[in-house]
CSV table of C-alpha atoms and ligand atoms in Angstrom, one decimal:
chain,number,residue,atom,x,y,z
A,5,UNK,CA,0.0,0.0,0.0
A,6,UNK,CA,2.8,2.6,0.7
A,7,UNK,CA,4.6,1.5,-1.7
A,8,UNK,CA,1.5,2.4,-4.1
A,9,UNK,CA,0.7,5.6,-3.1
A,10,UNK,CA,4.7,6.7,-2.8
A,11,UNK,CA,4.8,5.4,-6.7
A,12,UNK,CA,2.3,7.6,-7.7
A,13,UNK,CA,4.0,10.6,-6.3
A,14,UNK,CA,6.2,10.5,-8.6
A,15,UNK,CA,4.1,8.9,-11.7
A,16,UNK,CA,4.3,11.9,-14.4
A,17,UNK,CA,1.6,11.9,-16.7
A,18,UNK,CA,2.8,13.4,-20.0
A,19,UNK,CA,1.4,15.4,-22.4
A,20,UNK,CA,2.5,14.8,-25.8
A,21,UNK,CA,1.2,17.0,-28.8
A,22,UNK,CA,1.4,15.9,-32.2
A,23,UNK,CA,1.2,18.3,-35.2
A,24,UNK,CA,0.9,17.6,-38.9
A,25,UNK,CA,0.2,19.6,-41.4
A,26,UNK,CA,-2.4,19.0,-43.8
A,27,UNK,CA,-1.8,18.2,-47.5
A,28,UNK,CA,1.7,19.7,-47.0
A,29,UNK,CA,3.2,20.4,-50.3
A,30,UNK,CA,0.2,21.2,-51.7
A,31,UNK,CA,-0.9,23.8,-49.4
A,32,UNK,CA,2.2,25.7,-49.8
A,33,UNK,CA,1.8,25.2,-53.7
A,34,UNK,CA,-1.7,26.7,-53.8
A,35,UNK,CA,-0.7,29.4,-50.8
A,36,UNK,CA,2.2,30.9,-52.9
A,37,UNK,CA,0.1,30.5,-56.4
A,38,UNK,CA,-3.4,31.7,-55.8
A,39,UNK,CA,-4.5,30.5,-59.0
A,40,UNK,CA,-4.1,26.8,-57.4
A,41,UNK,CA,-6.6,27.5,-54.5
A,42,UNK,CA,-9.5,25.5,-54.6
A,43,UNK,CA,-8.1,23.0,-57.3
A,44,UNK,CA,-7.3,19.5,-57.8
A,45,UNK,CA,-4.1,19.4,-58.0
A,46,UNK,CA,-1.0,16.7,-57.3
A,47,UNK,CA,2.4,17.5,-56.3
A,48,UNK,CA,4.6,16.0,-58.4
A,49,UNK,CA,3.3,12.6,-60.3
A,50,UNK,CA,4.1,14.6,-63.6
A,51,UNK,CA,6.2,12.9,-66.9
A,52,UNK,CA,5.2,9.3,-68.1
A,53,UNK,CA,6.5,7.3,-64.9
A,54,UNK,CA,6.0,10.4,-62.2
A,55,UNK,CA,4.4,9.2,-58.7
A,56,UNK,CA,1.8,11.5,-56.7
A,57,UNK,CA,4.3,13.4,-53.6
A,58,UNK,CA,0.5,14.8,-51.8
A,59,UNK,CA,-2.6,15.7,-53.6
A,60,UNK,CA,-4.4,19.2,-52.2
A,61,UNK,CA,-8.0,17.7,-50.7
A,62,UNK,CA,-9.9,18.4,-53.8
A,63,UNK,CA,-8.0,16.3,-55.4
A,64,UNK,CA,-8.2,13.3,-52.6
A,65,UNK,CA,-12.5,13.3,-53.0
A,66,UNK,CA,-11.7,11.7,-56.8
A,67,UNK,CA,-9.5,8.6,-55.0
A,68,UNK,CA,-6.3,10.6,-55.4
A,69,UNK,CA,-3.4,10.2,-53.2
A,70,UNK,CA,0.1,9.8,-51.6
A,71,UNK,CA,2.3,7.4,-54.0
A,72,UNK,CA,-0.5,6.7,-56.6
A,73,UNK,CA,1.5,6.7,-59.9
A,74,UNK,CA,0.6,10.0,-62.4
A,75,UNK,CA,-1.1,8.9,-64.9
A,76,UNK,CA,-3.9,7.2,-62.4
A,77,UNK,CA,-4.0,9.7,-60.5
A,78,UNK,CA,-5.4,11.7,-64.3
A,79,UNK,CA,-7.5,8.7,-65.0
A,80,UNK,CA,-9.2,9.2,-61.5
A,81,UNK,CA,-9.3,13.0,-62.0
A,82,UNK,CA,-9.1,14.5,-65.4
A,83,UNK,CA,-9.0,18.5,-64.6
A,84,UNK,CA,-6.3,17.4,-62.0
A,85,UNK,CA,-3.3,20.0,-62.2
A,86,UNK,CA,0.2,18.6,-61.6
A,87,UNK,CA,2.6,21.0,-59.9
A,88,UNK,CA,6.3,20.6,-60.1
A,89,UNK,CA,8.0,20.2,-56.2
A,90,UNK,CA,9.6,23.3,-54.3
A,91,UNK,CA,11.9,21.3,-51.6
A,92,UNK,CA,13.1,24.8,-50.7
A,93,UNK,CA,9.7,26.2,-50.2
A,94,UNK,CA,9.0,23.2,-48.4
A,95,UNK,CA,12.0,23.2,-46.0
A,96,UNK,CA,11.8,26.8,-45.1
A,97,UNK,CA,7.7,26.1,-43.8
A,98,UNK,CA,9.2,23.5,-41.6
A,99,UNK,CA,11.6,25.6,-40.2
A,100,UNK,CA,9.5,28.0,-39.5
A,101,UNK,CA,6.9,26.2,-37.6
A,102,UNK,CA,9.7,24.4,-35.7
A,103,UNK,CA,10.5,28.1,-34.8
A,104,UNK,CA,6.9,28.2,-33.1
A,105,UNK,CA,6.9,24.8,-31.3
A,106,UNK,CA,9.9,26.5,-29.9
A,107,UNK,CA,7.7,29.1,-28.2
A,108,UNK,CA,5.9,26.6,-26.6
A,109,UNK,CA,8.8,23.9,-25.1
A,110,UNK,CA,11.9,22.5,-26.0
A,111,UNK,CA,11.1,19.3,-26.3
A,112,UNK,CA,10.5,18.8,-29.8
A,113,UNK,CA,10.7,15.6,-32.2
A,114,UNK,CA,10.5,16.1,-35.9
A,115,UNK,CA,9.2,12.9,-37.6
A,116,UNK,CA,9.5,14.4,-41.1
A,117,UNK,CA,9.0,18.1,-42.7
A,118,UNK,CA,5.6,18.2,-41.8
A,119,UNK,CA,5.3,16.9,-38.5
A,120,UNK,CA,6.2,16.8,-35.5
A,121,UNK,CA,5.8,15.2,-31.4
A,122,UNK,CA,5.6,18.4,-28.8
A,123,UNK,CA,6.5,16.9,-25.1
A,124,UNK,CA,4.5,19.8,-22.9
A,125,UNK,CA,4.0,18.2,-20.2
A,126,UNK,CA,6.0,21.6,-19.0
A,127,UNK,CA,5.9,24.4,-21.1
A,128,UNK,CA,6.8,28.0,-22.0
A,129,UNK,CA,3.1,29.5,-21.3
A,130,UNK,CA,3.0,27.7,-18.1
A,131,UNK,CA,-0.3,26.3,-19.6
A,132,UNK,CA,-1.4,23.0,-18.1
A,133,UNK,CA,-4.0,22.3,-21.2
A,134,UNK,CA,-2.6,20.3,-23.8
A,135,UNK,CA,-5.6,21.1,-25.8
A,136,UNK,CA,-5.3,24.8,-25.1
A,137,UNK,CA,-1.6,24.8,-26.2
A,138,UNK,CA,-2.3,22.6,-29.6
A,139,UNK,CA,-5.3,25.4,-30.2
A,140,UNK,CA,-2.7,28.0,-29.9
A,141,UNK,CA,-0.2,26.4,-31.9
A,142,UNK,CA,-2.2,25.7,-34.6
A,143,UNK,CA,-3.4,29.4,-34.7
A,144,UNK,CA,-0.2,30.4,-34.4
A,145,UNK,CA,1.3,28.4,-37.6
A,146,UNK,CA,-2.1,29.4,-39.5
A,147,UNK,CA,-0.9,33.3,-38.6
A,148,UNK,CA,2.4,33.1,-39.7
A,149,UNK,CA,2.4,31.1,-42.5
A,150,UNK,CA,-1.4,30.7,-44.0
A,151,UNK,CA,-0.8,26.8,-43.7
A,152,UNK,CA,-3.5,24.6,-41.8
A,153,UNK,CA,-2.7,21.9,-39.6
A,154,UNK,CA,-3.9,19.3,-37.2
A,155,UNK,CA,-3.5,18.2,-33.8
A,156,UNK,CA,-3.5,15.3,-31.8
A,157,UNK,CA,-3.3,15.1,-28.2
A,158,UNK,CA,-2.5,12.2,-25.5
A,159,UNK,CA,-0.3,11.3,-22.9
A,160,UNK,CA,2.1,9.2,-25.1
A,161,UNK,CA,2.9,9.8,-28.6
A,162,UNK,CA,1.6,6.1,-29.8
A,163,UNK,CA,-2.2,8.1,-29.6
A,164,UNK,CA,-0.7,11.7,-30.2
A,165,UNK,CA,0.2,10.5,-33.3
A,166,UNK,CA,-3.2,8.6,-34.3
A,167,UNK,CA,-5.1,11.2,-32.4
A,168,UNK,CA,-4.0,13.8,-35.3
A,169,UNK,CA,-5.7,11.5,-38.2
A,170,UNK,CA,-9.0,11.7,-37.4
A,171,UNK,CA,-10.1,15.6,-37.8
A,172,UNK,CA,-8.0,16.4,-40.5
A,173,UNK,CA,-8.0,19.1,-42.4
A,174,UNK,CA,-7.6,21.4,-39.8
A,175,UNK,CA,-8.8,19.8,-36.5
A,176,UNK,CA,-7.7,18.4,-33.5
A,177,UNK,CA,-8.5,15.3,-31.4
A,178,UNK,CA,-7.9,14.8,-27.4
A,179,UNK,CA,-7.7,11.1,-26.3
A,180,UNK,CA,-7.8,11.4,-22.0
A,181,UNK,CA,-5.6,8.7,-20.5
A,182,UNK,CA,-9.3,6.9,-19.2
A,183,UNK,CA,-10.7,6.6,-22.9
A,184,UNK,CA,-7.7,5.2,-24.5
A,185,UNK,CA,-8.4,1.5,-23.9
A,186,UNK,CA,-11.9,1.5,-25.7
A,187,UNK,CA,-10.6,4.0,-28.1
A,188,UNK,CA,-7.6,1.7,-29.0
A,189,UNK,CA,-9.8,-1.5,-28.6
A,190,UNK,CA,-12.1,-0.2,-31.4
A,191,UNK,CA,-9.0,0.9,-33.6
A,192,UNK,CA,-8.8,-0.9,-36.7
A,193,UNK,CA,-5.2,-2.9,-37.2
A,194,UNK,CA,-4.3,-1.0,-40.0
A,195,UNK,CA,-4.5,2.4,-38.2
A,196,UNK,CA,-1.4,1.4,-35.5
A,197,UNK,CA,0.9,3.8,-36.4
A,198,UNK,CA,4.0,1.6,-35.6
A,199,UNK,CA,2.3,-2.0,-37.1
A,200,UNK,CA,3.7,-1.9,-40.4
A,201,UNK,CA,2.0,-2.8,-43.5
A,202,UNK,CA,3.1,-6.1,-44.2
A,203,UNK,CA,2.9,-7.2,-40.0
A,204,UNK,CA,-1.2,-5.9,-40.4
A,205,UNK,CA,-1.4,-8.1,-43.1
A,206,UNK,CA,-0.4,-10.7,-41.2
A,207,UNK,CA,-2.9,-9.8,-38.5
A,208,UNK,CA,-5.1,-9.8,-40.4
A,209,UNK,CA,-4.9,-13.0,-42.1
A,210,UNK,CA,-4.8,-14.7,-38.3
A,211,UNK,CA,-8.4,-12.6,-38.3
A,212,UNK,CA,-7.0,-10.2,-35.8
A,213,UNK,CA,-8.5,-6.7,-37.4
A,214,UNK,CA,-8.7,-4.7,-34.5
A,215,UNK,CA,-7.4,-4.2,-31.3
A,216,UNK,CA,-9.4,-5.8,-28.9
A,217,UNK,CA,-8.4,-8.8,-31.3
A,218,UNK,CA,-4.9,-8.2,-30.6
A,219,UNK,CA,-5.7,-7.2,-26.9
A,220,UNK,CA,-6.4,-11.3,-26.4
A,221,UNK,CA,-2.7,-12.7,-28.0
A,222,UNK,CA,-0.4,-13.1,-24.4
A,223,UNK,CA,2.9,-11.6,-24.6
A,224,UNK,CA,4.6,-14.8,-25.3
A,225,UNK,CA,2.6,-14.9,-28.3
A,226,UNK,CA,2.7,-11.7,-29.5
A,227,UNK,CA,6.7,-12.4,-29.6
A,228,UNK,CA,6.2,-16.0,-30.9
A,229,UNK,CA,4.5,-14.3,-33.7
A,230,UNK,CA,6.1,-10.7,-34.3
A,231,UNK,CA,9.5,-11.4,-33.2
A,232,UNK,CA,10.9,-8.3,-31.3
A,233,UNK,CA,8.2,-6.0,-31.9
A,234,UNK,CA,5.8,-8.5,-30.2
A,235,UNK,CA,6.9,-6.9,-27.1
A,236,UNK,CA,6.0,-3.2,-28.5
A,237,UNK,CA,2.7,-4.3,-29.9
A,238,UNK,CA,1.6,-6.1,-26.9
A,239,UNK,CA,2.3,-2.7,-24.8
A,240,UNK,CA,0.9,-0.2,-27.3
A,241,UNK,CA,-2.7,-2.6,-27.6
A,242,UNK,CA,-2.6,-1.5,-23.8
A,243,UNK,CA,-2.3,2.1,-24.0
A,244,UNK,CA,1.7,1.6,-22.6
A,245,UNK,CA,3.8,3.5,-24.4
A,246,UNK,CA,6.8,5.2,-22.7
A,247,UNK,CA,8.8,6.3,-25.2
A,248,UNK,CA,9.8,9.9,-24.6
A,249,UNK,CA,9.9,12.4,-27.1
A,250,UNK,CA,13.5,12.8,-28.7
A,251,UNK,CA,14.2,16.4,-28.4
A,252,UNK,CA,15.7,17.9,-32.3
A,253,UNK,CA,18.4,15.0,-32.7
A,254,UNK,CA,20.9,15.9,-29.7
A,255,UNK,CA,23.9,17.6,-31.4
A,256,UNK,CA,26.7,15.5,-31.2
A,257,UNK,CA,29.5,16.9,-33.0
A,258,UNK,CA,30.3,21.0,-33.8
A,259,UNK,CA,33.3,21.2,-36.5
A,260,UNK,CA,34.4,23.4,-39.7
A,261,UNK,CA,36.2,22.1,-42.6
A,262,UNK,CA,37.3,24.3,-45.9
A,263,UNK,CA,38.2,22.8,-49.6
A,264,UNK,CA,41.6,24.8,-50.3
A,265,UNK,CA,41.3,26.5,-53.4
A,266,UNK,CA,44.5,24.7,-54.1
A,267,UNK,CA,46.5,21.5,-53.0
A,268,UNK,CA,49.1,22.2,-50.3
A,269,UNK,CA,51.9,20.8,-50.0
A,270,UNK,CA,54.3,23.6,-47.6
A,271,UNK,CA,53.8,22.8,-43.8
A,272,UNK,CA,53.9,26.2,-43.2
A,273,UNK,CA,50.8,27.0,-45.1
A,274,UNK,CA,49.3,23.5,-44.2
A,275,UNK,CA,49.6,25.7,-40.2
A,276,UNK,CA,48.2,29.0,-41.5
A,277,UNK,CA,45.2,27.2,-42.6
A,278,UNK,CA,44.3,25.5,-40.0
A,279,UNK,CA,44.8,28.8,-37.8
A,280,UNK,CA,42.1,30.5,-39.7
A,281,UNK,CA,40.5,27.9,-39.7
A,282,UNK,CA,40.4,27.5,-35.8
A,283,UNK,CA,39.2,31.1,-35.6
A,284,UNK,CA,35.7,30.3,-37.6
A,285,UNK,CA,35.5,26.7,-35.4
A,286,UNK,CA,35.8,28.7,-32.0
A,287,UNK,CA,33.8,31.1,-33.4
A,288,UNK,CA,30.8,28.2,-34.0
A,289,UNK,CA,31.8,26.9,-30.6
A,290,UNK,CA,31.2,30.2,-28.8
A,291,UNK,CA,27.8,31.1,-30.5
A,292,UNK,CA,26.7,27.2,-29.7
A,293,UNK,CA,27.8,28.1,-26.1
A,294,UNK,CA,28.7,23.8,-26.2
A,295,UNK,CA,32.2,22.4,-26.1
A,296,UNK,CA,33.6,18.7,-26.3
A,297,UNK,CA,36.4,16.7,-25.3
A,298,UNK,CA,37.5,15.1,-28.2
A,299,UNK,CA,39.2,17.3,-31.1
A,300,UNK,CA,39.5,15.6,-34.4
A,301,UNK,CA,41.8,17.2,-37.1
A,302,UNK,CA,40.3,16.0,-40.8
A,303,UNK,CA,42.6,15.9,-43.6
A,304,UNK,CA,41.8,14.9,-47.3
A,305,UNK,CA,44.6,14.6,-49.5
A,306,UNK,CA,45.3,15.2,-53.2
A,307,UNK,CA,44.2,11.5,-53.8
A,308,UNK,CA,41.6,11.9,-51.7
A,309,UNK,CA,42.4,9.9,-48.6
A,310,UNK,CA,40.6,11.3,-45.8
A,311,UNK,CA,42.7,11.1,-42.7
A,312,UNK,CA,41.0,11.7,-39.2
A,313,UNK,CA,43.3,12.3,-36.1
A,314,UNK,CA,41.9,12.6,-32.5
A,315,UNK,CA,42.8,13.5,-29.2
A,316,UNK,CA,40.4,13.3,-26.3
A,317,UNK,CA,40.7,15.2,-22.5
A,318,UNK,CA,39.1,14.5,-19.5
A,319,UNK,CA,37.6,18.1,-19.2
A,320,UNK,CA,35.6,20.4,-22.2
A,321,UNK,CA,38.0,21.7,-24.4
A,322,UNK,CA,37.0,25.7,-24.0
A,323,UNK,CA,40.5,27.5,-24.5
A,324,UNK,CA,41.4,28.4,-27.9
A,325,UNK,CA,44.9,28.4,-27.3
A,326,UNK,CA,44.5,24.8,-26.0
A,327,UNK,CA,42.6,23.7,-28.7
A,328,UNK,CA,45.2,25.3,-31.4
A,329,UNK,CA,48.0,23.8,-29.8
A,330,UNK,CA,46.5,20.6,-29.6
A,331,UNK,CA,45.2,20.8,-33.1
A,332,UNK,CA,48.9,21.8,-34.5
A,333,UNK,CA,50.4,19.1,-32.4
A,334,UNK,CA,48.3,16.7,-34.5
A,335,UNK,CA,48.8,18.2,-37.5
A,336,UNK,CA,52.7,17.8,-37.2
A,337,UNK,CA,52.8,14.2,-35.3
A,338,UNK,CA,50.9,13.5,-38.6
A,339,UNK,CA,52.9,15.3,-41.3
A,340,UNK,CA,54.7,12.4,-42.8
A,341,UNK,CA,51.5,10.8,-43.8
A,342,UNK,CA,50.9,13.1,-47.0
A,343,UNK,CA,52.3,15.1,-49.9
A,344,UNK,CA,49.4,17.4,-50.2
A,345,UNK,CA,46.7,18.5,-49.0
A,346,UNK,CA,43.1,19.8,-50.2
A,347,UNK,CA,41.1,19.9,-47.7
A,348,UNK,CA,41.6,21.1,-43.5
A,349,UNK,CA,39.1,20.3,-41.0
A,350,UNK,CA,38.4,20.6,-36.9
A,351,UNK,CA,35.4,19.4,-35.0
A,352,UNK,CA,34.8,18.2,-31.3
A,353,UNK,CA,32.7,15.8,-30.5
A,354,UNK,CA,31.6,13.9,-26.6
A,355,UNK,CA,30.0,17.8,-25.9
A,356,UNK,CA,29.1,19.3,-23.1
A,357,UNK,CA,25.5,19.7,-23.5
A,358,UNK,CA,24.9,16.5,-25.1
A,359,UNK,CA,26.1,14.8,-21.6
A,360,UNK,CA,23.7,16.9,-20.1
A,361,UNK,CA,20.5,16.3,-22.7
A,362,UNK,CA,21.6,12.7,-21.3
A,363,UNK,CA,21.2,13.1,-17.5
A,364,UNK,CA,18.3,14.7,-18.1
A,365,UNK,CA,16.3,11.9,-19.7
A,366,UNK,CA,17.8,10.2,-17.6
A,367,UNK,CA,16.1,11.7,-14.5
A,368,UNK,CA,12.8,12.1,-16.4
A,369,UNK,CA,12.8,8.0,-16.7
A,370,UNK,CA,13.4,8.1,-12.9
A,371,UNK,CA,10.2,9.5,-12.1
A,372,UNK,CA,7.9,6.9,-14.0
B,16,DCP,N1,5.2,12.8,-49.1
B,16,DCP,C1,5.8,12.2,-50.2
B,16,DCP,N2,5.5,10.9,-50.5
B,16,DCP,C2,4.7,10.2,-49.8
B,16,DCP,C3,4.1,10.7,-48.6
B,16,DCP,C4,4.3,12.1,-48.3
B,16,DCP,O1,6.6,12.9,-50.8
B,16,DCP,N3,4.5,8.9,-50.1
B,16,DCP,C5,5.4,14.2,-48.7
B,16,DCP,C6,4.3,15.1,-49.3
B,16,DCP,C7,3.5,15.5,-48.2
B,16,DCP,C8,4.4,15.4,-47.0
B,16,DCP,O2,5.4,14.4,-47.3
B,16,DCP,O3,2.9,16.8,-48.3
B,16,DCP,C9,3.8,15.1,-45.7
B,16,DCP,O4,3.2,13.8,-45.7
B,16,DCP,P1,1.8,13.5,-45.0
B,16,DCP,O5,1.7,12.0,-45.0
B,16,DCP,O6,1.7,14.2,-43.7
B,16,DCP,O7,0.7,14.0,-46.0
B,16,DCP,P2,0.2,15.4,-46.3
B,16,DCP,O8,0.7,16.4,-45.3
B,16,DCP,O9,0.4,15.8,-47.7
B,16,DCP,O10,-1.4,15.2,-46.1
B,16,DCP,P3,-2.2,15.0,-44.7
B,16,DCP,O11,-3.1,16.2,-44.7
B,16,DCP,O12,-2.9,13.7,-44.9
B,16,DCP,O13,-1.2,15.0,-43.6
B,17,MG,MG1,0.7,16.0,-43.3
């Protein structure tokens, strides 16, 4: 009994948001041509053997979609227009509403351009609704960049992530900790985000084609059957999923390199190199305000050997006059390895705040 009630002290209940935006590329398509709004139109799927990138929702009520080859995608919808891809355009939207989830909290895990898990559990606006928070979000992103989006909302990112599915375009789903087992009981097989195609085929050909089916296989089945994911699947069926949101892949190296205009072959100018060099890669340090242990000199040489040469301290490499001694001490311990050179480069790796990102979820974990 004590032991019950001192567990639940500490028992955190997340809340995990996750945004995607609706018929990415071709909402930016038909925001930055007006001409495209309100059209059926596919994002790439052009030329003889082109296949479908996203389809704007007047396009999806004819049957078109994601991956469908080009010319079925025409055969299903004749007026359909198809739009050549902007990556660029595409990149710079996910930049900028990865700016805004910034507002909000720091822990932030992209799954792709248009998407994204939001732990805010704690948060920048010291707001304790989840809902509020995705409401203000997806304002916020339809402010800024007149692109719609849609929310879902749970306490782990297994439902976050189905939980944004089912009002889109442009809505937002809450599933509460007490209505995710009949929710996930009802949920048909091929909706587990995490049960891939061929593994729901399989299901279903066992007749499991929902999760209350899949609720009744014990663990030792589920693995018999699955293999290692059996494990997984037998948890998420349950509503247990504890896998915390990976905050923007945790930097782990910082470094500068530079192709020489020319091949080097003179030590001396091998060394002035790398000193200007040094002043760009403190420079990068300084703004990261993140250091390492490890400095790794990079060398490429005029037959393009790539020679890397470390040297690691028990302390955060923070000096610059440290780190250009160190660095010129393995550029001359390794000068008899080449003629010439055509390329110079420093980085440090094991960093300071990566450590850190790692106590962290660490301590998080503790408090399950
Ligand atoms: N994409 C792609 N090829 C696929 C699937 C997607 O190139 N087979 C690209 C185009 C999409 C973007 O990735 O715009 C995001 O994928 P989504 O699955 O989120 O699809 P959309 O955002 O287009 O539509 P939805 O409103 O269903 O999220
Ligand atoms: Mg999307």
């Amino acid at each position: 009994m004590i032991k019950t009630s001192l567990n639940s002290l500490f028992l955190v209940i997340r809340k995990i948001i996750h945004i995607d935006m609706d018929a990415f590329y071709a909402s930016v398509e038909q925001r930055d041509f007006p001409e495209l709004r309100g059209k059926a139109i596919a994002v790439g799927g052009g030329g003889r053997r082109g296949v479908v990138a996203t389809a704007s929702y007047e396009a999806r009520k004819y049957g078109v979609h994601s991956a469908m080859p080009g010319f079925k995608a025409k055969k299903l919808c004749s007026n359909l227009i198809f739009v050549k891809p902007r990556f660029e355009a595409y990149k710079e939207a996910s930049q900028q509403i990865r700016a805004i989830f910034k507002n909000y909290t720091d822990l932030i895990e992209p799954l792709s351009l248009d998407e994204a898990y939001l732990d805010v559990t704690e948060n920048k606006k010291n707001e304790a609704l989840a809902t509020v928070l995705a409401t203000q979000i997806r304002a916020e992103i339809f402010e800024q960049l007149q692109l719609s989006c849609s929310a879902g909302i749970s306490y782990c990112k297994f439902l976050a992530k189905i939980a944004s599915d089912i009002k889109k375009p442009n809505g937002q789903t809450v599933i509460k900790p007490h209505k995710a087992a009949a929710f996930i009981e009802q949920l048909p097989i091929k909706k587990f985000y995490g049960i891939g195609k061929v593994t729901a085929q399989k299901m279903e050909a066992i007749g499991i084609h929902t999760g209350n089916d899949l609720k009744q296989l014990s663990e030792l089945n589920m693995v018999k059957n699955f293999g290692k994911m059996g494990r997984f699947y037998y948890n998420i069926v349950r509503g247990i999923d504890d896998r915390p949101v990976n905050t923007e892949r945790i930097r782990k190296s910082i470094g500068v390199e530079r192709t020489l205009a020319e091949n080097l072959t003179e030590l001396s100018e091998i060394i002035n190199q790398l000193k200007m060099l040094l002043s760009k890669f403190f420079d990068r340090l300084q703004r990261a305000n993140n250091y390492g242990r490890t400095l790794t000199l990079k060398l490429k040489t005029a037959d393009f050997q790539i020679i890397t040469r470390s040297i690691s301290k028990n302390y955060y490499l923070k000096d610059i006059a440290e780190i250009e001694q160190l660095a010129l001490q393995l550029l001359q311990q390794n000068a008899d390895t080449f003629e010439a050179i055509r390329l110079i480069g420093l980085s440090t790796t094991n960093l300071e705040k990566e450590a850190q990102a790692e106590w962290k979820t660490k301590q998080l974990r503790l408090d399950f």
